[in-house]
GROMACS .gro file of C-alpha atoms in nm:
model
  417
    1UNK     CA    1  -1.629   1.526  -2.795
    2UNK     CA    2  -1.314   1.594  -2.684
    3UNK     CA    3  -1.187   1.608  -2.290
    4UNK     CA    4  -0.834   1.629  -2.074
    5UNK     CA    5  -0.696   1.425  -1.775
    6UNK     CA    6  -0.449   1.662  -1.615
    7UNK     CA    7  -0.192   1.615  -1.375
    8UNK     CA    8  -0.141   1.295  -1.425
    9UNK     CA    9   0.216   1.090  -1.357
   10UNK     CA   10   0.386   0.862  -1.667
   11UNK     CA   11   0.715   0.758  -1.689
   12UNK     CA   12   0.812   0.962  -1.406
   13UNK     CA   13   0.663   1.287  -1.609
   14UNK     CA   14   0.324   1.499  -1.529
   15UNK     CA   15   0.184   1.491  -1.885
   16UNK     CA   16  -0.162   1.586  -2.019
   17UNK     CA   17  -0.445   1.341  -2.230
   18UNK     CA   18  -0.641   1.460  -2.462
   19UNK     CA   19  -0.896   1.237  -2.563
   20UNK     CA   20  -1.093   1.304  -2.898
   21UNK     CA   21  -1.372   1.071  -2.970
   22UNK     CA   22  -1.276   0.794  -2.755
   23UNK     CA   23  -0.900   0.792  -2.884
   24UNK     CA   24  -0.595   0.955  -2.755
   25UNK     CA   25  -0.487   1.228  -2.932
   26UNK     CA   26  -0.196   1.411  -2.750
   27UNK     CA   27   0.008   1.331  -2.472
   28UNK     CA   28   0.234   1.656  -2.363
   29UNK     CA   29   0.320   1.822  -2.037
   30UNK     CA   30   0.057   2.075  -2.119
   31UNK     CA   31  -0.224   2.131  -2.371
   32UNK     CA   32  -0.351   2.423  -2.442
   33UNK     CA   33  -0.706   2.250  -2.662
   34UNK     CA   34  -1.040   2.401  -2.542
   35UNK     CA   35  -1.218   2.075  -2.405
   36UNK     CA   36  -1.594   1.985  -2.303
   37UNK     CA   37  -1.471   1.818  -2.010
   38UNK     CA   38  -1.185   1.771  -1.752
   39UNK     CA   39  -1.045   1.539  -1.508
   40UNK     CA   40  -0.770   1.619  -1.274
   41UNK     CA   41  -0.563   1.300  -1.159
   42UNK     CA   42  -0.388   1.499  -0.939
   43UNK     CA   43  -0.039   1.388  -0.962
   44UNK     CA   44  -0.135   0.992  -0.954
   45UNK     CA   45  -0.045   0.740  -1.214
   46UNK     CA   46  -0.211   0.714  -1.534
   47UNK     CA   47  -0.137   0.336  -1.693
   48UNK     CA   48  -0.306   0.175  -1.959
   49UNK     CA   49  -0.636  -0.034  -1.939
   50UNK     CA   50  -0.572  -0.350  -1.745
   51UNK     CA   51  -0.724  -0.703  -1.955
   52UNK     CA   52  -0.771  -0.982  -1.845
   53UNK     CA   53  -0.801  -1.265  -2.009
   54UNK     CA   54  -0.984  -1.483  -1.753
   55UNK     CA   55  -1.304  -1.408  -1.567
   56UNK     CA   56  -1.616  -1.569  -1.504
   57UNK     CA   57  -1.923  -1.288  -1.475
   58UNK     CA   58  -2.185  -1.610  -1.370
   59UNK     CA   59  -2.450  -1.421  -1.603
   60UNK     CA   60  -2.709  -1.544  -1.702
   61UNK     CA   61  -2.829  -1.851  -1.507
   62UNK     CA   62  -2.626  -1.809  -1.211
   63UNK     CA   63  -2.678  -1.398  -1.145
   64UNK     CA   64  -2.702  -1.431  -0.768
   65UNK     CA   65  -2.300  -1.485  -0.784
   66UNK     CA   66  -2.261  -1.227  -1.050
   67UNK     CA   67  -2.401  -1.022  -1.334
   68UNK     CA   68  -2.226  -0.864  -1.607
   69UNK     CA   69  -2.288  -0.543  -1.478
   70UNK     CA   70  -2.140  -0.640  -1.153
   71UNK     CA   71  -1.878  -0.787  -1.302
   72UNK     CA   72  -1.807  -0.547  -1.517
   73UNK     CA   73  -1.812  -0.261  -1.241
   74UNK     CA   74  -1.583  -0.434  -1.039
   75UNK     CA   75  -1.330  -0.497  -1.303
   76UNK     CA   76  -1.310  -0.101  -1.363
   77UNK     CA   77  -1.234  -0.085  -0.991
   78UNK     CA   78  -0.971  -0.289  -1.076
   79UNK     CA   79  -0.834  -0.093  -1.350
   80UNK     CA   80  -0.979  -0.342  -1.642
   81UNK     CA   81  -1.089  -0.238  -1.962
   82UNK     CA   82  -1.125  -0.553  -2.112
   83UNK     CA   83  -1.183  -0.894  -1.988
   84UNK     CA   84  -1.294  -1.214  -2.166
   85UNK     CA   85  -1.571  -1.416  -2.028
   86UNK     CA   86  -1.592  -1.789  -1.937
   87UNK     CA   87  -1.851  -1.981  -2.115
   88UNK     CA   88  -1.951  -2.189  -1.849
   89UNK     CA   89  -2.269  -2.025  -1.772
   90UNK     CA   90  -2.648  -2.164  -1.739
   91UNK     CA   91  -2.682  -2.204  -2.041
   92UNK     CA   92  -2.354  -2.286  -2.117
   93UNK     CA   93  -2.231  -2.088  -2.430
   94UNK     CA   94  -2.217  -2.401  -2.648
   95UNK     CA   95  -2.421  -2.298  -2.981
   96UNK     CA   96  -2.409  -1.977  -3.230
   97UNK     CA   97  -2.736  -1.896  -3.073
   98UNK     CA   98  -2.648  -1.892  -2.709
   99UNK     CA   99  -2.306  -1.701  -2.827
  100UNK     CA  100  -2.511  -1.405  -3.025
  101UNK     CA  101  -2.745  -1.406  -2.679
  102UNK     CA  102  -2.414  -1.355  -2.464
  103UNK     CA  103  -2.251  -1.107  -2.722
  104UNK     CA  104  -2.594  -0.879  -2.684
  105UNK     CA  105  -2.593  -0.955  -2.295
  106UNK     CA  106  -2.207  -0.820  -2.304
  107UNK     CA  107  -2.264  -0.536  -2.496
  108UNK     CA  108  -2.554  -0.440  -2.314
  109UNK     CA  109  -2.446  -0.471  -1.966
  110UNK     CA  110  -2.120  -0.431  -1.929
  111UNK     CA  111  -1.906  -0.079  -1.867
  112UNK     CA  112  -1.617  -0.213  -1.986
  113UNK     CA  113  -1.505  -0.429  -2.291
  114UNK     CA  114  -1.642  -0.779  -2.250
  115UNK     CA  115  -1.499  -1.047  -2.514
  116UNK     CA  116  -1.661  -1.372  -2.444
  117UNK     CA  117  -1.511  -1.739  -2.525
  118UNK     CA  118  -1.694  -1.982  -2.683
  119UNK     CA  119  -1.715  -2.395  -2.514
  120UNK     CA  120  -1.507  -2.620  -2.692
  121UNK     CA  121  -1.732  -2.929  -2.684
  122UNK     CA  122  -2.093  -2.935  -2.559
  123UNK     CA  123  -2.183  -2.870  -2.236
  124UNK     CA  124  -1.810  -2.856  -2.157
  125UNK     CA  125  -1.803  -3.183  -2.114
  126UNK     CA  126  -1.936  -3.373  -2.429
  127UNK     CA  127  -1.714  -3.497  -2.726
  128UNK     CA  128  -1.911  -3.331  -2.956
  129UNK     CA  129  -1.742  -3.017  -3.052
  130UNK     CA  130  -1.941  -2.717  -3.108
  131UNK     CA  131  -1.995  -2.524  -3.410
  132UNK     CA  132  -1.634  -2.357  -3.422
  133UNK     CA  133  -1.684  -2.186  -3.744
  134UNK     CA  134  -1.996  -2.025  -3.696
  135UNK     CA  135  -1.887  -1.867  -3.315
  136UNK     CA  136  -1.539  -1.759  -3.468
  137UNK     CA  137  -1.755  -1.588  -3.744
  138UNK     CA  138  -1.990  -1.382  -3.472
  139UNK     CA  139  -1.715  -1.303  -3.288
  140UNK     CA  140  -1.528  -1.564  -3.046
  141UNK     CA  141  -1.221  -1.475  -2.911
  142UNK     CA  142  -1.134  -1.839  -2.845
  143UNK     CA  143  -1.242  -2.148  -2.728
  144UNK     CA  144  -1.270  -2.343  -2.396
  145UNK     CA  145  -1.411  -2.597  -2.173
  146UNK     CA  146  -1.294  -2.389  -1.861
  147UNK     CA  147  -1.413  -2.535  -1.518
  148UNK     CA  148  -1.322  -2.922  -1.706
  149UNK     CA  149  -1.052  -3.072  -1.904
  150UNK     CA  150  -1.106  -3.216  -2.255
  151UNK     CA  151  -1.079  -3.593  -2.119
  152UNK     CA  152  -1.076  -3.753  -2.491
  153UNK     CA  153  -0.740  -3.683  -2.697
  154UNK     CA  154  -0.928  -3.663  -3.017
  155UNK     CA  155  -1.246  -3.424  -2.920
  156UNK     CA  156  -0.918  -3.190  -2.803
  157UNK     CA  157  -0.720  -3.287  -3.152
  158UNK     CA  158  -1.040  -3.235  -3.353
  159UNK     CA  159  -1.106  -2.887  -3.176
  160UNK     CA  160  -0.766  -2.760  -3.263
  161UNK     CA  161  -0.784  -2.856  -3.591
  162UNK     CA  162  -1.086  -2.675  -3.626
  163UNK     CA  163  -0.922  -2.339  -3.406
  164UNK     CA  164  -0.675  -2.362  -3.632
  165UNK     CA  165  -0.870  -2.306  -3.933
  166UNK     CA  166  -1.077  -1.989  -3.804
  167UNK     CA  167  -0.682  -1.853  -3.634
  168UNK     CA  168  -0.805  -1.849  -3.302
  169UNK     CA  169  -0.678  -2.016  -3.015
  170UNK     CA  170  -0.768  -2.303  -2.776
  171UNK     CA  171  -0.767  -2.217  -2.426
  172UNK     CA  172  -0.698  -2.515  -2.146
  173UNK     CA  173  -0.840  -2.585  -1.809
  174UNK     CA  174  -0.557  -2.872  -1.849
  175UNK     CA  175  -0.711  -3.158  -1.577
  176UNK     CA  176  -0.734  -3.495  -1.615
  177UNK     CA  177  -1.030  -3.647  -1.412
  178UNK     CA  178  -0.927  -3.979  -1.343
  179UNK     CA  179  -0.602  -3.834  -1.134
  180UNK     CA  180  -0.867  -3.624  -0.895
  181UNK     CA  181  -0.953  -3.838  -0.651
  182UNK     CA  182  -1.195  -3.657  -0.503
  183UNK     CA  183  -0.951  -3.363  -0.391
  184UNK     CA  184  -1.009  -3.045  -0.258
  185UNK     CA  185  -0.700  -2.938  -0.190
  186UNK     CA  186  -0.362  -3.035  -0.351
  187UNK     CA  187  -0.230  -3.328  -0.252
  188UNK     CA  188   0.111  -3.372  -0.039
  189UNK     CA  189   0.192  -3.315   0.335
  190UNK     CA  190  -0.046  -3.020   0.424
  191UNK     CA  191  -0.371  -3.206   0.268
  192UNK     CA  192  -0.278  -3.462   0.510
  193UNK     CA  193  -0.204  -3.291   0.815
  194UNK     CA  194  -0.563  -3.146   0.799
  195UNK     CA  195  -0.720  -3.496   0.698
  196UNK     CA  196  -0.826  -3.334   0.358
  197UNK     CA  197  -0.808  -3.558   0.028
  198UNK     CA  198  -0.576  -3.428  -0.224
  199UNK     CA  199  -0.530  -3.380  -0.603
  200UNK     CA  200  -0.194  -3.500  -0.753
  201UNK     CA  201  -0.047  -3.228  -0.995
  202UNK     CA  202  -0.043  -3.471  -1.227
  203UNK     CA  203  -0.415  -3.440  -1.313
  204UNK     CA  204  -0.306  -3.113  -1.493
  205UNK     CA  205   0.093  -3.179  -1.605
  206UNK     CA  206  -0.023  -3.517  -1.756
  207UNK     CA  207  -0.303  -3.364  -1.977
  208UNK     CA  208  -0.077  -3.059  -2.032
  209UNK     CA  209   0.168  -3.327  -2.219
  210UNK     CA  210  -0.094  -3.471  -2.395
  211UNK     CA  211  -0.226  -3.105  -2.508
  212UNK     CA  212   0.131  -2.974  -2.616
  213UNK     CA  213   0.140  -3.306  -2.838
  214UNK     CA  214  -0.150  -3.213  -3.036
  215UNK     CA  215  -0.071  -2.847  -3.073
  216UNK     CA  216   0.240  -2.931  -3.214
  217UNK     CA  217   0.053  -3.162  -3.451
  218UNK     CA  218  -0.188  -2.882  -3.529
  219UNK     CA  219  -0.018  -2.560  -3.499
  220UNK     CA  220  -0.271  -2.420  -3.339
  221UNK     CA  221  -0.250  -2.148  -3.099
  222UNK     CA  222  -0.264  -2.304  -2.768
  223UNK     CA  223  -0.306  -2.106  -2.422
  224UNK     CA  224  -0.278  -2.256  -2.113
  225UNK     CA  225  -0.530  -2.172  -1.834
  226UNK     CA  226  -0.399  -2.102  -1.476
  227UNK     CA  227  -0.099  -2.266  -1.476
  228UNK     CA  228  -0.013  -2.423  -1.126
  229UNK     CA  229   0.259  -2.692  -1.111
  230UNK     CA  230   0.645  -2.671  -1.157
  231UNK     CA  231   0.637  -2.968  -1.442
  232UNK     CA  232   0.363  -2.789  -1.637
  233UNK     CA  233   0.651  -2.467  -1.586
  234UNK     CA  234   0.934  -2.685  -1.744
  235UNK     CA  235   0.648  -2.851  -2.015
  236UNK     CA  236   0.610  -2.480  -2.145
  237UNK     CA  237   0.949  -2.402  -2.176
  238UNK     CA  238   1.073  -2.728  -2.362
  239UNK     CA  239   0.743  -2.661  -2.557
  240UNK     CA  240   0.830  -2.284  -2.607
  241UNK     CA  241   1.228  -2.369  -2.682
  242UNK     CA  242   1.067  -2.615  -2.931
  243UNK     CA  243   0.890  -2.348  -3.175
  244UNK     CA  244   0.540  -2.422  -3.046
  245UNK     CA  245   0.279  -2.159  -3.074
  246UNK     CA  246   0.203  -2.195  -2.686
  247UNK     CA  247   0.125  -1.936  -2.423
  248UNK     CA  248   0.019  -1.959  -2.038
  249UNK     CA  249  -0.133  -1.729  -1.790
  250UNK     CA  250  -0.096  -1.745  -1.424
  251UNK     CA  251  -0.325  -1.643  -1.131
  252UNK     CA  252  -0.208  -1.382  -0.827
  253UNK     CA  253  -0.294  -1.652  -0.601
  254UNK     CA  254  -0.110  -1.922  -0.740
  255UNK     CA  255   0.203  -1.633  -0.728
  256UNK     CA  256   0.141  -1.543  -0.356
  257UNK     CA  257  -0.035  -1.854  -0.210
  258UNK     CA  258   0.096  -2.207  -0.161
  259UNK     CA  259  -0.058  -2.495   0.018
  260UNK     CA  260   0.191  -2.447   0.309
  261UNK     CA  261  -0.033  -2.158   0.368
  262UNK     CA  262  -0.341  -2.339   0.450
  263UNK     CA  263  -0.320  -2.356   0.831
  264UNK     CA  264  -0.666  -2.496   0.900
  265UNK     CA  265  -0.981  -2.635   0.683
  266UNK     CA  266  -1.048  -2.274   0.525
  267UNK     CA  267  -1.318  -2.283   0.204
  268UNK     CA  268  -1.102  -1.941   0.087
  269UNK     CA  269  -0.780  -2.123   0.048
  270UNK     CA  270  -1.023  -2.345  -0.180
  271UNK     CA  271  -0.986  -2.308  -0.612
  272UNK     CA  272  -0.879  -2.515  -0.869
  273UNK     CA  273  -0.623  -2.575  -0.929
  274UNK     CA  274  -0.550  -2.550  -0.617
  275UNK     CA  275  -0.255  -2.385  -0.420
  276UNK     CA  276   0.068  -2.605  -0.474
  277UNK     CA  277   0.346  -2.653  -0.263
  278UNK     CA  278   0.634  -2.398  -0.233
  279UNK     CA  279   0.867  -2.542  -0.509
  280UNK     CA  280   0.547  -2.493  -0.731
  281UNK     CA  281   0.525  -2.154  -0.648
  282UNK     CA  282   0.893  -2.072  -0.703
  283UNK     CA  283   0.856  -2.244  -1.045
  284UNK     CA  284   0.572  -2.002  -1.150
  285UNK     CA  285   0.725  -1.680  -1.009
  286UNK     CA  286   1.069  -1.806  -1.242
  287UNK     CA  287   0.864  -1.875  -1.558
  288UNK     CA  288   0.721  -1.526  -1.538
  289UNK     CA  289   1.017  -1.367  -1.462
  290UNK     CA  290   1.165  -1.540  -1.740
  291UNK     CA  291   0.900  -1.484  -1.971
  292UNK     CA  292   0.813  -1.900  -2.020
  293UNK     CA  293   0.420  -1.744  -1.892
  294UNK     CA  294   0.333  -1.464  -2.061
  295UNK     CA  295   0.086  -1.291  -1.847
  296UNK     CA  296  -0.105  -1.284  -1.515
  297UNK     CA  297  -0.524  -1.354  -1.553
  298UNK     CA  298  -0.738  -1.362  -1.201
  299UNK     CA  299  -0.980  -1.632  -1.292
  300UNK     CA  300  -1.204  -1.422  -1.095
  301UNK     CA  301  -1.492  -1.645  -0.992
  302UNK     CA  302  -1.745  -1.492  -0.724
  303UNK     CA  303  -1.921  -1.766  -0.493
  304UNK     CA  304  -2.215  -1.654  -0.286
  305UNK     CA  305  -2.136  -1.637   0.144
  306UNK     CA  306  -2.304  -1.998   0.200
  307UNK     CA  307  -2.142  -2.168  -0.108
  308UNK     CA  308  -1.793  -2.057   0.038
  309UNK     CA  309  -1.842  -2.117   0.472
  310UNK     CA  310  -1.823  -2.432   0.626
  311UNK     CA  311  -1.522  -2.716   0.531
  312UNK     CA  312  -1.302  -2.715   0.242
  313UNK     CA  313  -1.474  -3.047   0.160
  314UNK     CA  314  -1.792  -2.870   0.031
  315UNK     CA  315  -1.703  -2.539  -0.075
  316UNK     CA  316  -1.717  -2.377  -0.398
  317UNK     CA  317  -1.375  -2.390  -0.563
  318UNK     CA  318  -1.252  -2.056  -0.634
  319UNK     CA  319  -1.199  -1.705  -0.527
  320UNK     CA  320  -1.268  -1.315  -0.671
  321UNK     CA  321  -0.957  -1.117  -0.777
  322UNK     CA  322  -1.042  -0.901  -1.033
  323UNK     CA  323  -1.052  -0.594  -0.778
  324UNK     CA  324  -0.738  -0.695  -0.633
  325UNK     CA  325  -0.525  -0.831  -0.906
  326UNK     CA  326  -0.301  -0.483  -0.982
  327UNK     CA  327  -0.269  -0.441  -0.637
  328UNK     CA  328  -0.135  -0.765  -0.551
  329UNK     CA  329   0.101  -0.757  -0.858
  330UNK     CA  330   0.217  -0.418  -0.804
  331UNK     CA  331   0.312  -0.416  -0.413
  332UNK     CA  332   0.440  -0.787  -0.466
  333UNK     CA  333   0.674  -0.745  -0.766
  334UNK     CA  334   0.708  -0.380  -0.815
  335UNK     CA  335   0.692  -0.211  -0.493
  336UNK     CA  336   0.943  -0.484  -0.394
  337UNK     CA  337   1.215  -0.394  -0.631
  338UNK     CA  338   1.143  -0.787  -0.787
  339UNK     CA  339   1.060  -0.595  -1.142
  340UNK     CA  340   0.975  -0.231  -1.279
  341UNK     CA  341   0.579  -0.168  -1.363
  342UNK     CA  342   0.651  -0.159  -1.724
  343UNK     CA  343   0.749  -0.550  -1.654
  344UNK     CA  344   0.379  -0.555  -1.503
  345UNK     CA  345   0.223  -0.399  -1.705
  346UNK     CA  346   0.369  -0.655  -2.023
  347UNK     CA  347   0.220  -0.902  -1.800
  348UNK     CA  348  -0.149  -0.735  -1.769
  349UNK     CA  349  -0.165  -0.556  -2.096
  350UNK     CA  350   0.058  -0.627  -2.349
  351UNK     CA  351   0.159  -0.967  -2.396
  352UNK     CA  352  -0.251  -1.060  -2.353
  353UNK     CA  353  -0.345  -0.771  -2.662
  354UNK     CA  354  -0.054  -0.972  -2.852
  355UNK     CA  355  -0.134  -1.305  -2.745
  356UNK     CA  356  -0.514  -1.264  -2.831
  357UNK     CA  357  -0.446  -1.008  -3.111
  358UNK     CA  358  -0.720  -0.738  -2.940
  359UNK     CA  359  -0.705  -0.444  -3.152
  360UNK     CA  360  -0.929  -0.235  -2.966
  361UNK     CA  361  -0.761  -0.191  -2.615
  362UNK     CA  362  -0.517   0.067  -2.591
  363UNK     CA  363  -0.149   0.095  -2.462
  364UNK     CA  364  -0.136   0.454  -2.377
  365UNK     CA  365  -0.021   0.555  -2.747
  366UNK     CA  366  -0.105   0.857  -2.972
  367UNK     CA  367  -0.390   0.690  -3.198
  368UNK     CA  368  -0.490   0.379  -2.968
  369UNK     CA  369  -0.863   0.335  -2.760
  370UNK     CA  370  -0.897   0.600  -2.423
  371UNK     CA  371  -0.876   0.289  -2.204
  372UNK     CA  372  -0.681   0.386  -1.918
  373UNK     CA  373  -0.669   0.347  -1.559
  374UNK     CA  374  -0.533   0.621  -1.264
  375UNK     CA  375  -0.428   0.421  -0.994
  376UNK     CA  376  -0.282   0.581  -0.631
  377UNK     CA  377   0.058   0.396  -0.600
  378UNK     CA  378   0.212   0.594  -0.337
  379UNK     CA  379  -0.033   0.538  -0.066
  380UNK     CA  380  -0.054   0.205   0.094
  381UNK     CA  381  -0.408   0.066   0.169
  382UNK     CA  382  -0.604  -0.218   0.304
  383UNK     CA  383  -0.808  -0.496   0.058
  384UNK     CA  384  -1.157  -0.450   0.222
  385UNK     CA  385  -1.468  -0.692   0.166
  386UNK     CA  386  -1.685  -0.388   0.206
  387UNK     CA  387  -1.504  -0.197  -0.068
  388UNK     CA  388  -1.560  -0.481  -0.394
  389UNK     CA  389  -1.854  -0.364  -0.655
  390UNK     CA  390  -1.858  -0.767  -0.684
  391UNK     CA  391  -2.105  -0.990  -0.579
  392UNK     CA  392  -1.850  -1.232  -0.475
  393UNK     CA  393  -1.664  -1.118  -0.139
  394UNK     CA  394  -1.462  -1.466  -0.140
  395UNK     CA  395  -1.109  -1.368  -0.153
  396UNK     CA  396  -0.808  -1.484   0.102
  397UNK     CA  397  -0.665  -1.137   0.088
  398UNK     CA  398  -0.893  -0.970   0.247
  399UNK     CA  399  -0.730  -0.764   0.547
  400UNK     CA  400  -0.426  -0.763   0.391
  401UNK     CA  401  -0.236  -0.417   0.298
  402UNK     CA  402  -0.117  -0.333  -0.079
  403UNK     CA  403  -0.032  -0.052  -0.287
  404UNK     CA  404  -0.212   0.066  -0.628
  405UNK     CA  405  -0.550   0.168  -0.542
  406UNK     CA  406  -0.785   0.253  -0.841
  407UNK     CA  407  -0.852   0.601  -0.834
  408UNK     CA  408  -1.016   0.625  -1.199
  409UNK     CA  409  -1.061   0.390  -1.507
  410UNK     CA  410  -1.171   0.517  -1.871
  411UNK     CA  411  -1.277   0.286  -2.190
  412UNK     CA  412  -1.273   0.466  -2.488
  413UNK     CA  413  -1.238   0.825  -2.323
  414UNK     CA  414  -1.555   0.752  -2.082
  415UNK     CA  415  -1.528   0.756  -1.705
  416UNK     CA  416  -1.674   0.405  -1.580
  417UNK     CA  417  -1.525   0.403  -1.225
   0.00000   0.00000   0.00000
C-alpha cells in the first residue's frame, strides 16, 4: 500500500510524503512513485503526530463522559497520534487482568495509538501496590494513582523500587490530602473574595519533596503530573541540577489560566490542581521555557453538562483539552513570537517519545510511523463547543479565537480525522 500527501508546508518548504506500509518513505519537493491513493494538503502544515501523555478516556464504567472511541476521535482532531490513558476507570486498572481487558478495549476502539498506565496501589488509594511486574510485562507504559496522591511514603518508596526494576517510570498526581481542606479552588485572595474554600499549594509542593526524596533513593524514573505551583518549579530544577532522573509535564490551562481569572463561582475554572495565582503561572511558563518541564500534557478529562453547572463547590474538577491543546500552544507561544514551533513541537512530541521511550510514534523522519498531523496555521479561528468529537464540552476556552486548526491527522499512513 503505498499513498502521497502533496502540497504540504515543512520547514518553510512544499515537500511531498510518501507513505509505504504505514512508514514514511520519502520526503522531496516532488515524487514521481505511482501511488494507490492521494491527499492534497494544499499548502497547509504537515507536523508530526501530537502525544500526549495525559488523558483520561472514562471507558469503561464511566462511558457517558467518554469512550475510547470518543476519545480517541477527538484526540485526532487535535492532531494526536498517541495518548496514554489514566487508570482511574470503573474498574480501576489495578490487576494484570483488568490491564489485558483495557489493552484489548484500546486496541479495539481507539483510531489512534492508545498506551494505557497501570494504578500504582489498589484502587488508587490502597497501600497495597499492584502487581508491577506482571502489568510492565503485558505492556504498561508506567504507573500511577492519577486523580490521588500516594499518602504513605513507603507504598510510594516500595512502588519505585519496584518501577525501577521493570525501567519504567512512576507518574505523580503529587497531593497531599491532609493540606486540602476541602478546597475547590486554590487558596489565596480570589478564593476568598468569592467565599470559596481553598487548597494551599502546599498539598502538592510538600508531597513533591517527599517524592523527589525517594526517587533519588531509588533512581527511578520519576514524572511529575500537571505541575502547578512555583515551589514545585524550583523543586524540579534543584532536583534536575542534582542528577535526578525527574521529568514534569504541564497543562495549557495551568500556562494560560490563573486564579486571578476566576471572576465569579464558575464550575469551568474548576480542576485540580487548580489554577494558581499569577507568580505560579510565570513560574511554569519560565520552567518550560527553560526546559526545567519537559513537555505540555492536557489532562483532558470530559465531565457530563450537569456534573459541570451549578457552583464551583460541587462541580466535577476538571476540563477537556485534547481538541484544543495545539491550538492554544501554538497561537500563545508561537504565533506570539514567545518561541518557534519546533520549540512546540519538543514540547508535544519529542521530549514525551524520549521521556517515555515510545518507539512507535513518528517525528516526521525517513523510516519512522506515518503519524502526522496537517494543521491550518495561517487562518485564525474560533474554539467552538459544537465543533469537539468529545463527549465532554467542559472547557473555559470556549469562544475564544486561536490559530492551528486540524485539517488532517494520519497514524501509521491511515487517515483517522
Amino acid at each position: 500500500m503505498k499513498s502521497l500527501i502533496k502540497n504540504a508546508r515543512w520547514n518553510d518548504e512544499l515537500v511531498s510524503i510518501l507513505i509505504e506500509d504505514g512508514k514514511i518513505a520519502k520526503i522531496a519537493s516532488t515524487v514521481d512513485t505511482p501511488v494507490d491513493q492521494t491527499f492534497d494538503a494544499a499548502g497547509n502544515h504537515v507536523i508530526p503526530g501530537l502525544v500526549d501523555v495525559h488523558v483520561h478516556f472514562r471507558d469503561p464504567g464511566l462511558e457517558y463522559k467518554e469512550t475510547i472511541k470518543t476519545g480517541s476521535l477527538a484526540s485526532a482532531h487535535g492532531g494526536f497520534t498517541t495518548v496514554f490513558a489514566m487508570p482511574n476507570v470503573d474498574p480501576v486498572v489495578d490487576t494484570p487482568a483488568a490491564f489485558a481487558e483495557m489493552v484489548k478495549r484500546n486496541r479495539r476502539d481507539g483510531v489512534i495509538k492508545v498506551k494505557q498506565y497501570a494504578a500504582i496501589s489498589g484502587a488508587l488509594t490502597a497501600d497495597r501496590i499492584t502487581d508491577i511486574q506482571k502489568m510492565a510485562a503485558l505492556g504498561a507504559i508506567g504507573f500511577t494513582n492519577d486523580g490521588h496522591g500516594v499518602q504513605t511514603a513507603d507504598t510510594m518508596y516500595q512502588a519505585m523500587q519496584q518501577a525501577q526494576a521493570v525501567h519504567l517510570p512512576i507518574v505523580a498526581h503529587v497531593e497531599d490530602d491532609s493540606l486540602i481542606h476541602g478546597g475547590v479552588m486554590n487558596a489565596g485572595a480570589a478564593a476568598e473574595r468569592l467565599g470559596l474554600p481553598g487548597m494551599s499549594g502546599l498539598s502538592e509542593s510538600a508531597q513533591l519533596a517527599r517524592d523527589l526524596v525517594l526517587a533519588a533513593a531509588t533512581g527511578v524514573h520519576y514524572h511529575v503530573a500537571h505541575i502547578s505551583t512555583k515551589e514545585s518549579v524550583e523543586l524540579l530544577r534543584i532536583a534536575k541540577a542534582r542528577g535526578l532522573n525527574v521529568t514534569a509535564e504541564v497543562s495549557p490551562h495551568h500556562l494560560l489560566l490563573d486564579d486571578s481569572m476566576i471572576e465569579m463561582d464558575n464550575p469551568m475554572m474548576k480542576m485540580n490542581p487548580p489554577l494558581r495565582t499569577p507568580e505560579d503561572r510565570a513560574a511554569l511558563i519560565s520552567g518550560l521555557l527553560d526546559g526545567t518541564i519537559d513537555m505540555v500534557a492536557t489532562d483532558h478529562a470530559p465531565h457530563s453538562k450537569e456534573e459541570k453547572s451549578g457552583s464551583m463547590r460541587s462541580a466535577a474538577f476538571g476540563i477537556v483539552g485534547i481538541e484544543t491543546a495545539f491550538s492554544l500552544i501554538y497561537t500563545h507561544f508561537v504565533k506570539s513570537g514567545l518561541v518557534d514551533l519546533a520549540t512546540a513541537l519538543k514540547w508535544m512530541v519529542t521530549n514525551p517519545i524520549q521521556a517515555f521511550n515510545i518507539t512507535d510514534a513518528g517525528q516526521l523522519r525517513v523510516g519512522d510511523p506515518a503519524d502526522l498531523a496537517i494543521m491550518d496555521l495561517d487562518h485564525g479561528y474560533q474554539i467552538d463547543a459544537d465543533d469537539f468529537l468529545s463527549k465532554g464540552k467542559n472547557s473555559p476556552f470556549i469562544g475564544e479565537s486561536v490559530y492551528g486548526k486540524t485539517i488532517a491527522t494520519f497514524v501509521d499512513g491511515k487517515q483517522v480525522y
